[in-house]
mmCIF file of C-alpha atoms in Angstrom:
data_model
loop_
_atom_site.group_PDB
_atom_site.id
_atom_site.type_symbol
_atom_site.label_atom_id
_atom_site.label_comp_id
_atom_site.label_asym_id
_atom_site.label_seq_id
_atom_site.Cartn_x
_atom_site.Cartn_y
_atom_site.Cartn_z
ATOM 1 C CA MET A 1 -45.744 20.358 24.507
ATOM 2 C CA THR A 2 -42.067 19.947 25.301
ATOM 3 C CA ILE A 3 -40.549 18.548 28.431
ATOM 4 C CA GLU A 4 -37.301 20.127 29.475
ATOM 5 C CA ARG A 5 -34.863 18.452 31.784
ATOM 6 C CA GLU A 6 -34.274 20.409 34.895
ATOM 7 C CA THR A 7 -30.924 18.791 35.714
ATOM 8 C CA ALA A 8 -29.450 18.790 32.220
ATOM 9 C CA GLN A 9 -25.898 20.082 32.146
ATOM 10 C CA PRO A 10 -24.746 22.264 29.303
ATOM 11 C CA GLN A 11 -22.935 20.414 26.534
ATOM 12 C CA LEU A 12 -19.329 21.455 25.999
ATOM 13 C CA PRO A 13 -17.577 21.121 22.669
ATOM 14 C CA ILE A 14 -15.425 18.005 22.482
ATOM 15 C CA ASP A 15 -12.162 19.926 22.497
ATOM 16 C CA GLU A 16 -13.040 21.641 25.792
ATOM 17 C CA VAL A 17 -13.993 18.497 27.746
ATOM 18 C CA VAL A 18 -11.665 17.802 30.680
ATOM 19 C CA ILE A 19 -10.033 14.380 30.531
ATOM 20 C CA ASP A 20 -9.304 12.574 33.768
ATOM 21 C CA PRO A 21 -5.667 11.385 33.540
ATOM 22 C CA LYS A 22 -6.346 8.509 35.934
ATOM 23 C CA ALA A 23 -9.043 7.104 33.632
ATOM 24 C CA GLU A 24 -6.691 6.351 30.749
ATOM 25 C CA ALA A 25 -4.411 3.361 30.656
ATOM 26 C CA ILE A 26 -0.711 3.983 30.559
ATOM 27 C CA THR A 27 1.089 1.882 28.006
ATOM 28 C CA ALA A 28 4.443 0.415 28.953
ATOM 29 C CA GLY A 29 5.774 0.719 25.442
ATOM 30 C CA PRO A 30 6.065 -1.774 22.637
ATOM 31 C CA GLY A 31 5.899 -5.466 23.448
ATOM 32 C CA LYS A 32 9.071 -7.455 23.917
ATOM 33 C CA THR A 33 7.856 -10.631 22.205
ATOM 34 C CA THR A 34 9.861 -11.897 19.276
ATOM 35 C CA GLY A 35 8.675 -13.864 16.300
ATOM 36 C CA ARG A 36 10.378 -16.962 17.698
ATOM 37 C CA ASP A 37 8.406 -16.600 20.960
ATOM 38 C CA GLU A 38 5.199 -16.445 18.970
ATOM 39 C CA SER A 39 6.153 -19.504 16.912
ATOM 40 C CA ASN A 40 7.007 -21.432 20.083
ATOM 41 C CA PHE A 41 3.670 -20.461 21.611
ATOM 42 C CA PHE A 42 1.729 -21.773 18.629
ATOM 43 C CA ALA A 43 3.866 -24.936 18.416
ATOM 44 C CA GLU A 44 3.205 -25.713 22.091
ATOM 45 C CA ASP A 45 -0.501 -25.133 21.576
ATOM 46 C CA ALA A 46 -0.482 -27.450 18.544
ATOM 47 C CA GLU A 47 1.206 -30.194 20.607
ATOM 48 C CA ARG A 48 -1.357 -29.727 23.389
ATOM 49 C CA TYR A 49 -4.142 -30.046 20.812
ATOM 50 C CA LYS A 50 -2.619 -33.255 19.398
ATOM 51 C CA LEU A 51 -2.412 -34.773 22.889
ATOM 52 C CA LEU A 52 -6.043 -33.919 23.629
ATOM 53 C CA HIS A 53 -7.134 -35.229 20.241
ATOM 54 C CA ASN A 54 -5.239 -38.511 20.685
ATOM 55 C CA GLY A 55 -6.668 -38.884 24.196
ATOM 56 C CA GLN A 56 -10.160 -38.633 22.774
ATOM 57 C CA LYS A 57 -9.431 -41.152 20.007
ATOM 58 C CA LEU A 58 -8.145 -43.834 22.401
ATOM 59 C CA GLY A 59 -11.423 -44.665 24.084
ATOM 60 C CA HIS A 60 -11.746 -46.267 27.512
ATOM 61 C CA LEU A 61 -9.564 -49.322 26.889
ATOM 62 C CA GLY A 62 -7.050 -47.233 24.989
ATOM 63 C CA LYS A 63 -6.634 -44.975 27.998
ATOM 64 C CA LEU A 64 -5.912 -48.057 30.103
ATOM 65 C CA TRP A 65 -3.589 -49.905 27.683
ATOM 66 C CA GLY A 66 -2.241 -47.101 25.491
ATOM 67 C CA SER A 67 -2.270 -46.589 21.755
ATOM 68 C CA SER A 68 -2.433 -49.429 19.248
ATOM 69 C CA SER A 69 1.344 -49.399 18.798
ATOM 70 C CA SER A 70 2.137 -49.724 22.519
ATOM 71 C CA ALA A 71 -0.868 -51.704 23.797
ATOM 72 C CA PRO A 72 0.555 -55.213 23.195
ATOM 73 C CA THR A 73 3.738 -54.359 25.090
ATOM 74 C CA ASN A 74 1.769 -52.764 27.925
ATOM 75 C CA ILE A 75 -0.535 -55.789 28.205
ATOM 76 C CA ALA A 76 2.400 -58.212 28.200
ATOM 77 C CA GLY A 77 4.127 -56.162 30.888
ATOM 78 C CA MET A 78 1.024 -56.167 33.057
ATOM 79 C CA VAL A 79 0.586 -59.940 32.587
ATOM 80 C CA LEU A 80 4.246 -60.436 33.570
ATOM 81 C CA ILE A 81 3.900 -58.344 36.733
ATOM 82 C CA LEU A 82 0.626 -60.016 37.746
ATOM 83 C CA SER A 83 1.956 -63.516 37.182
ATOM 84 C CA ILE A 84 5.102 -62.811 39.232
ATOM 85 C CA VAL A 85 2.983 -61.400 42.067
ATOM 86 C CA ILE A 86 0.619 -64.381 41.995
ATOM 87 C CA VAL A 87 3.544 -66.838 41.991
ATOM 88 C CA CYS A 88 5.067 -65.081 45.017
ATOM 89 C CA VAL A 89 1.724 -65.052 46.848
ATOM 90 C CA SER A 90 1.163 -68.754 46.059
ATOM 91 C CA PHE A 91 4.047 -69.733 48.349
ATOM 92 C CA PHE A 92 2.287 -68.403 51.491
ATOM 93 C CA PRO A 93 -0.728 -70.747 51.816
ATOM 94 C CA ILE A 94 -0.466 -74.444 52.636
ATOM 95 C CA GLN A 95 1.011 -76.297 49.657
ATOM 96 C CA SER A 96 -1.322 -78.413 47.595
ATOM 97 C CA PRO A 97 -1.198 -80.106 44.174
ATOM 98 C CA GLY A 98 -3.585 -77.426 42.857
ATOM 99 C CA LEU A 99 -1.115 -74.653 43.772
ATOM 100 C CA GLU A 100 1.731 -76.521 42.104
ATOM 101 C CA ASP A 101 -0.298 -76.819 38.898
ATOM 102 C CA LEU A 102 -1.188 -73.114 39.129
ATOM 103 C CA ARG A 103 2.503 -72.238 39.551
ATOM 104 C CA LYS A 104 3.452 -74.342 36.513
ATOM 105 C CA TRP A 105 0.824 -72.560 34.457
ATOM 106 C CA LEU A 106 2.030 -69.164 35.746
ATOM 107 C CA TYR A 107 5.685 -70.034 34.994
ATOM 108 C CA GLY A 108 4.663 -70.728 31.414
ATOM 109 C CA LEU A 109 2.725 -67.471 31.231
ATOM 110 C CA THR A 110 5.668 -65.574 32.712
ATOM 111 C CA THR A 111 8.196 -66.950 30.248
ATOM 112 C CA THR A 112 5.797 -66.356 27.358
ATOM 113 C CA SER A 113 5.313 -62.707 28.310
ATOM 114 C CA ILE A 114 9.078 -62.239 28.791
ATOM 115 C CA GLY A 115 9.661 -63.773 25.352
ATOM 116 C CA PHE A 116 7.048 -61.459 23.850
ATOM 117 C CA LEU A 117 8.587 -58.384 25.481
ATOM 118 C CA PHE A 118 12.114 -59.203 24.319
ATOM 119 C CA GLY A 119 10.848 -60.178 20.889
ATOM 120 C CA ALA A 120 8.927 -56.910 20.609
ATOM 121 C CA LYS A 121 12.036 -54.910 21.537
ATOM 122 C CA THR A 122 14.236 -56.628 18.944
ATOM 123 C CA SER A 123 11.628 -56.359 16.185
ATOM 124 C CA LYS A 124 11.317 -52.594 16.766
ATOM 125 C CA ALA A 125 15.089 -52.234 16.466
ATOM 126 C CA ASP A 126 15.068 -53.701 12.926
#
């Protein structure tokens, strides 16, 4: 018992099949990329990978303060800015002995952080 397909079309040999010219892609010719372009592409990708890798190694505090080589300078800079802002804000309320003591403490903190920043810059130059 064989079942024949009623709608089966006759098979043509492969060399007689009509090819639709719109179905094939038209190539624009050889590529115009040089070896230097390819090297630059891979170098940029390697740099992007290094940045992502270093970002993952830093952790949460590292993302806030920076890497281990720049974190002390970043922290000292933030302490300097905060102490200057707090000193400026301390002049607005009514003056009291407690505010004067706070300002003295902040002046010391400010000069210490400035000394650290300038000391860090000169030690890196050596």
